[in-house]
Coordinates of C-alpha atoms in Angstrom, one line a residue:
Chain A
D1 CA 0.0 0.0 0.0
V2 CA 1.1 3.6 -0.6
V3 CA 2.4 5.4 2.5
M4 CA 2.2 9.2 2.6
T5 CA 4.5 11.2 4.9
Q6 CA 4.6 14.9 5.6
S7 CA 7.1 17.2 7.1
P8 CA 7.2 19.1 9.3
L9 CA 4.3 17.8 11.5
S10 CA 4.2 21.1 13.3
L11 CA 4.9 24.5 11.8
P12 CA 4.8 27.7 13.8
V13 CA 4.9 30.7 11.5
T14 CA 5.0 34.4 11.8
L15 CA 2.1 36.3 10.2
G16 CA 3.0 37.6 6.8
Q17 CA 5.8 35.1 6.4
P18 CA 5.9 32.2 4.0
A19 CA 5.3 28.6 4.9
S20 CA 6.1 25.3 3.2
I21 CA 4.9 21.8 3.8
S22 CA 6.4 18.7 2.2
C23 CA 4.5 15.6 1.3
R24 CA 6.2 12.4 0.1
S25 CA 4.7 9.1 -1.2
S26 CA 6.2 5.7 -1.1
Q27 CA 5.4 5.1 -4.8
S28 CA 5.1 7.4 -7.8
L29 CA 1.7 9.1 -8.0
V30 CA 1.7 9.3 -11.7
Y31 CA -1.3 7.4 -13.0
S32 CA -1.5 5.6 -16.4
D33 CA -3.6 8.4 -17.8
G34 CA -0.8 10.8 -17.2
N35 CA -2.4 12.6 -14.3
T36 CA -1.0 12.8 -10.8
Y37 CA -3.9 12.5 -8.2
L38 CA -2.4 14.4 -5.3
N39 CA -4.7 16.7 -3.3
W40 CA -4.1 19.1 -0.4
F41 CA -6.8 19.7 2.2
Q42 CA -7.0 22.4 5.0
Q43 CA -8.8 21.6 8.2
R44 CA -9.5 24.6 10.4
P45 CA -10.2 23.9 14.1
G46 CA -13.6 22.4 14.5
Q47 CA -14.3 22.3 10.8
S48 CA -14.4 19.6 8.2
P49 CA -11.6 19.4 5.6
R50 CA -11.7 21.7 2.7
R51 CA -9.8 21.0 -0.5
L52 CA -7.3 23.6 -1.6
I53 CA -5.3 21.9 -4.4
Y54 CA -6.1 19.1 -6.8
K55 CA -3.8 17.3 -9.3
V56 CA -0.7 18.6 -7.6
S57 CA -1.0 22.3 -8.5
N58 CA -4.6 23.3 -9.4
R59 CA -6.2 25.7 -6.9
D60 CA -9.9 25.1 -6.1
S61 CA -12.4 27.8 -6.7
G62 CA -12.3 30.4 -3.9
V63 CA -8.9 29.4 -2.6
P64 CA -6.6 32.5 -2.2
D65 CA -3.7 32.7 -4.6
R66 CA -1.2 32.7 -1.7
F67 CA -1.7 28.9 -1.7
S68 CA 0.3 27.0 -4.3
G69 CA 1.1 23.4 -5.0
S70 CA 4.0 21.9 -6.8
G71 CA 5.9 18.7 -7.3
S72 CA 6.0 15.4 -9.2
G73 CA 6.4 11.7 -8.9
T74 CA 6.8 11.1 -5.2
D75 CA 7.7 14.6 -3.9
F76 CA 5.2 17.4 -3.4
T77 CA 5.0 20.8 -1.7
L78 CA 2.3 23.1 -0.5
K79 CA 3.4 26.7 -0.1
I80 CA 1.7 29.7 1.6
S81 CA 3.3 32.8 0.3
R82 CA 2.2 35.0 3.3
V83 CA 0.5 33.4 6.2
E84 CA -2.6 34.9 7.5
A85 CA -4.4 34.2 10.8
E86 CA -7.2 32.3 9.0
D87 CA -4.6 29.8 7.7
V88 CA -4.3 28.2 11.1
G89 CA -5.2 24.6 11.0
V90 CA -4.0 21.2 9.9
Y91 CA -3.0 20.5 6.3
Y92 CA -3.2 17.0 4.8
C93 CA -2.0 15.7 1.5
M94 CA -4.0 12.8 0.0
Q95 CA -3.3 10.5 -2.9
G96 CA -5.9 9.0 -5.2
T97 CA -3.6 7.4 -7.8
H98 CA -3.3 4.0 -6.2
W99 CA -6.9 3.1 -5.7
P100 CA -8.7 0.9 -5.2
P101 CA -8.3 0.0 -2.4
G102 CA -8.7 3.6 -1.3
F103 CA -7.4 7.1 -0.8
T104 CA -4.4 7.6 1.5
F105 CA -3.9 10.6 3.6
G106 CA -0.7 12.0 5.1
P107 CA -0.4 12.4 8.9
G108 CA -1.1 16.1 8.7
T109 CA 0.9 19.3 9.4
K110 CA -0.3 21.6 12.1
V111 CA 0.2 25.3 11.2
D112 CA -0.1 27.9 14.0
I113 CA 1.0 31.4 14.6
K114 CA 4.2 32.1 16.6
Chain B
E1 CA -23.8 25.2 -3.8
V2 CA -22.8 21.7 -3.0
Q3 CA -24.2 20.5 0.4
L4 CA -23.6 17.3 2.2
V5 CA -25.4 16.8 5.5
E6 CA -24.7 13.7 7.6
S7 CA -26.9 12.4 10.3
G8 CA -27.4 9.3 12.4
G9 CA -24.4 9.4 14.7
G10 CA -24.5 8.8 18.4
L11 CA -23.4 6.7 21.4
V12 CA -23.6 2.9 20.9
Q13 CA -22.3 0.0 22.8
P14 CA -19.5 -2.3 21.5
G15 CA -21.1 -4.9 19.2
G16 CA -24.0 -2.6 18.4
S17 CA -25.2 -1.1 15.1
L18 CA -25.8 2.3 13.6
R19 CA -27.0 3.6 10.2
L20 CA -25.6 6.9 9.0
S21 CA -27.2 9.0 6.3
C22 CA -25.9 11.7 4.1
A23 CA -28.3 14.1 2.3
A24 CA -26.9 15.6 -0.8
S25 CA -27.9 18.8 -2.7
G26 CA -26.6 21.3 -5.1
F27 CA -25.2 18.9 -7.7
T28 CA -26.4 15.9 -9.7
F29 CA -26.1 13.2 -7.1
S30 CA -27.0 10.4 -9.4
K31 CA -23.9 11.1 -11.5
S32 CA -21.5 11.4 -8.7
E33 CA -19.3 8.8 -6.9
M34 CA -19.4 9.1 -3.2
N35 CA -17.3 8.1 -0.2
W36 CA -17.3 7.8 3.5
V37 CA -14.3 9.0 5.4
R38 CA -13.8 9.0 9.1
Q39 CA -11.6 10.8 11.5
A40 CA -10.8 9.5 15.0
P41 CA -10.3 12.1 17.7
G42 CA -7.0 13.9 17.3
K43 CA -6.1 11.8 14.2
G44 CA -6.0 12.3 10.4
P45 CA -8.8 11.3 8.0
E46 CA -9.2 7.6 7.1
W47 CA -11.1 6.6 3.9
I48 CA -13.4 3.7 4.6
S49 CA -15.8 3.2 1.6
Y50 CA -16.6 4.2 -2.0
I51 CA -19.7 3.7 -4.1
S52 CA -20.0 4.4 -7.8
S53 CA -22.7 6.6 -9.2
S54 CA -25.0 3.7 -10.1
G55 CA -24.1 1.7 -6.9
S56 CA -22.7 -1.2 -9.0
T57 CA -19.1 -0.8 -7.7
I58 CA -18.2 -0.7 -4.1
Y59 CA -15.0 -0.7 -2.1
Y60 CA -14.2 -0.9 1.6
A61 CA -11.1 -0.4 3.7
D62 CA -9.9 -3.6 5.4
S63 CA -10.6 -2.0 8.7
V64 CA -14.4 -2.1 8.1
K65 CA -14.8 -4.8 5.5
G66 CA -17.5 -7.3 6.5
R67 CA -18.9 -5.1 9.1
F68 CA -20.0 -1.9 7.2
T69 CA -22.2 -1.6 4.2
I70 CA -22.4 1.4 1.9
S71 CA -25.5 2.1 -0.2
R72 CA -27.3 4.9 -2.0
D73 CA -30.7 6.0 -3.1
N74 CA -30.4 8.2 -6.2
A75 CA -34.1 9.0 -6.2
E76 CA -33.7 10.5 -2.7
N77 CA -30.2 12.0 -3.2
S78 CA -29.0 10.1 -0.2
L79 CA -26.0 8.0 0.8
Y80 CA -26.0 5.5 3.7
L81 CA -23.5 3.6 5.8
Q82 CA -24.8 0.6 7.8
M83 CA -22.4 -0.1 10.6
N84 CA -22.6 -3.4 12.4
S85 CA -20.4 -5.1 15.1
L86 CA -19.1 -1.7 16.2
R87 CA -15.8 -1.5 18.1
A88 CA -14.2 1.1 20.3
E89 CA -11.8 1.9 17.5
D90 CA -14.7 2.9 15.2
T91 CA -15.2 6.0 17.4
A92 CA -14.8 8.9 15.0
V93 CA -16.4 11.7 13.1
Y94 CA -17.9 10.2 9.9
Y95 CA -17.9 12.3 6.8
C96 CA -19.5 11.8 3.5
A97 CA -17.4 13.1 0.6
R98 CA -18.0 13.5 -3.1
G99 CA -15.7 11.8 -5.5
V100 CA -14.6 13.5 -8.7
S101 CA -12.2 13.0 -11.6
G102 CA -13.8 9.6 -12.3
G103 CA -13.4 8.7 -8.6
W104 CA -9.7 9.4 -8.3
E105 CA -10.2 12.5 -6.1
I106 CA -12.4 13.9 -3.4
D107 CA -13.6 17.5 -3.3
Y108 CA -16.5 18.4 -1.0
W109 CA -17.0 17.0 2.5
G110 CA -20.0 17.2 4.8
Q111 CA -19.8 18.6 8.3
G112 CA -19.6 15.1 9.8
T113 CA -21.5 13.1 12.4
L114 CA -19.9 11.7 15.6
V115 CA -20.1 8.0 16.4
S116 CA -19.0 7.0 19.9
V117 CA -18.6 3.3 20.7
S118 CA -18.4 2.8 24.4
S119 CA -19.9 0.7 27.2

């Protein structure tokens, strides 16, 4: 089964400064159709997850452009160009390439303000 | 606007059963794959089940296979999860989530319903 890892697991950031989260998969996430099914989700305290990024680098509608996704193969990154207070929460990467049997989530990175 | 509203959670004893429901609106439910994803307290999400738009294809995580049953009623725009032989480790918030990109991705999630398994 595919294993997803994230680093760091905790990320204290200063308001207005950039932040970067790494996500790695144990197998390549390139599917036979050429797409890479790697998503990023934000979960604010007390809320359900909200998708930010799909297929590695595509921002969902309504997601601020300070969020960006990049990467390929087994190595992916979510960047926040300038952290705002509303960005506090846990960020998860999720792969959908190797399914069935099912989607696999990373352990999450908790972002909070210094 | 896509809306997914789960219901049916609660406190149940080990070995008991519960049936969760998810009411969908704001999109063509009958053409959408659907999933159940759960999140134990303080943990990350865990995908547990998928059902195709017609209901003809179903998958389960090993952790729930043989105990949980996913189903849907396209006429009622509803998704269900029948949970039997519940264990303490099934305690979690259960979310329904819409599948997209032919099922290879998830986009919208509901607000979740809490299932607590305890004696």
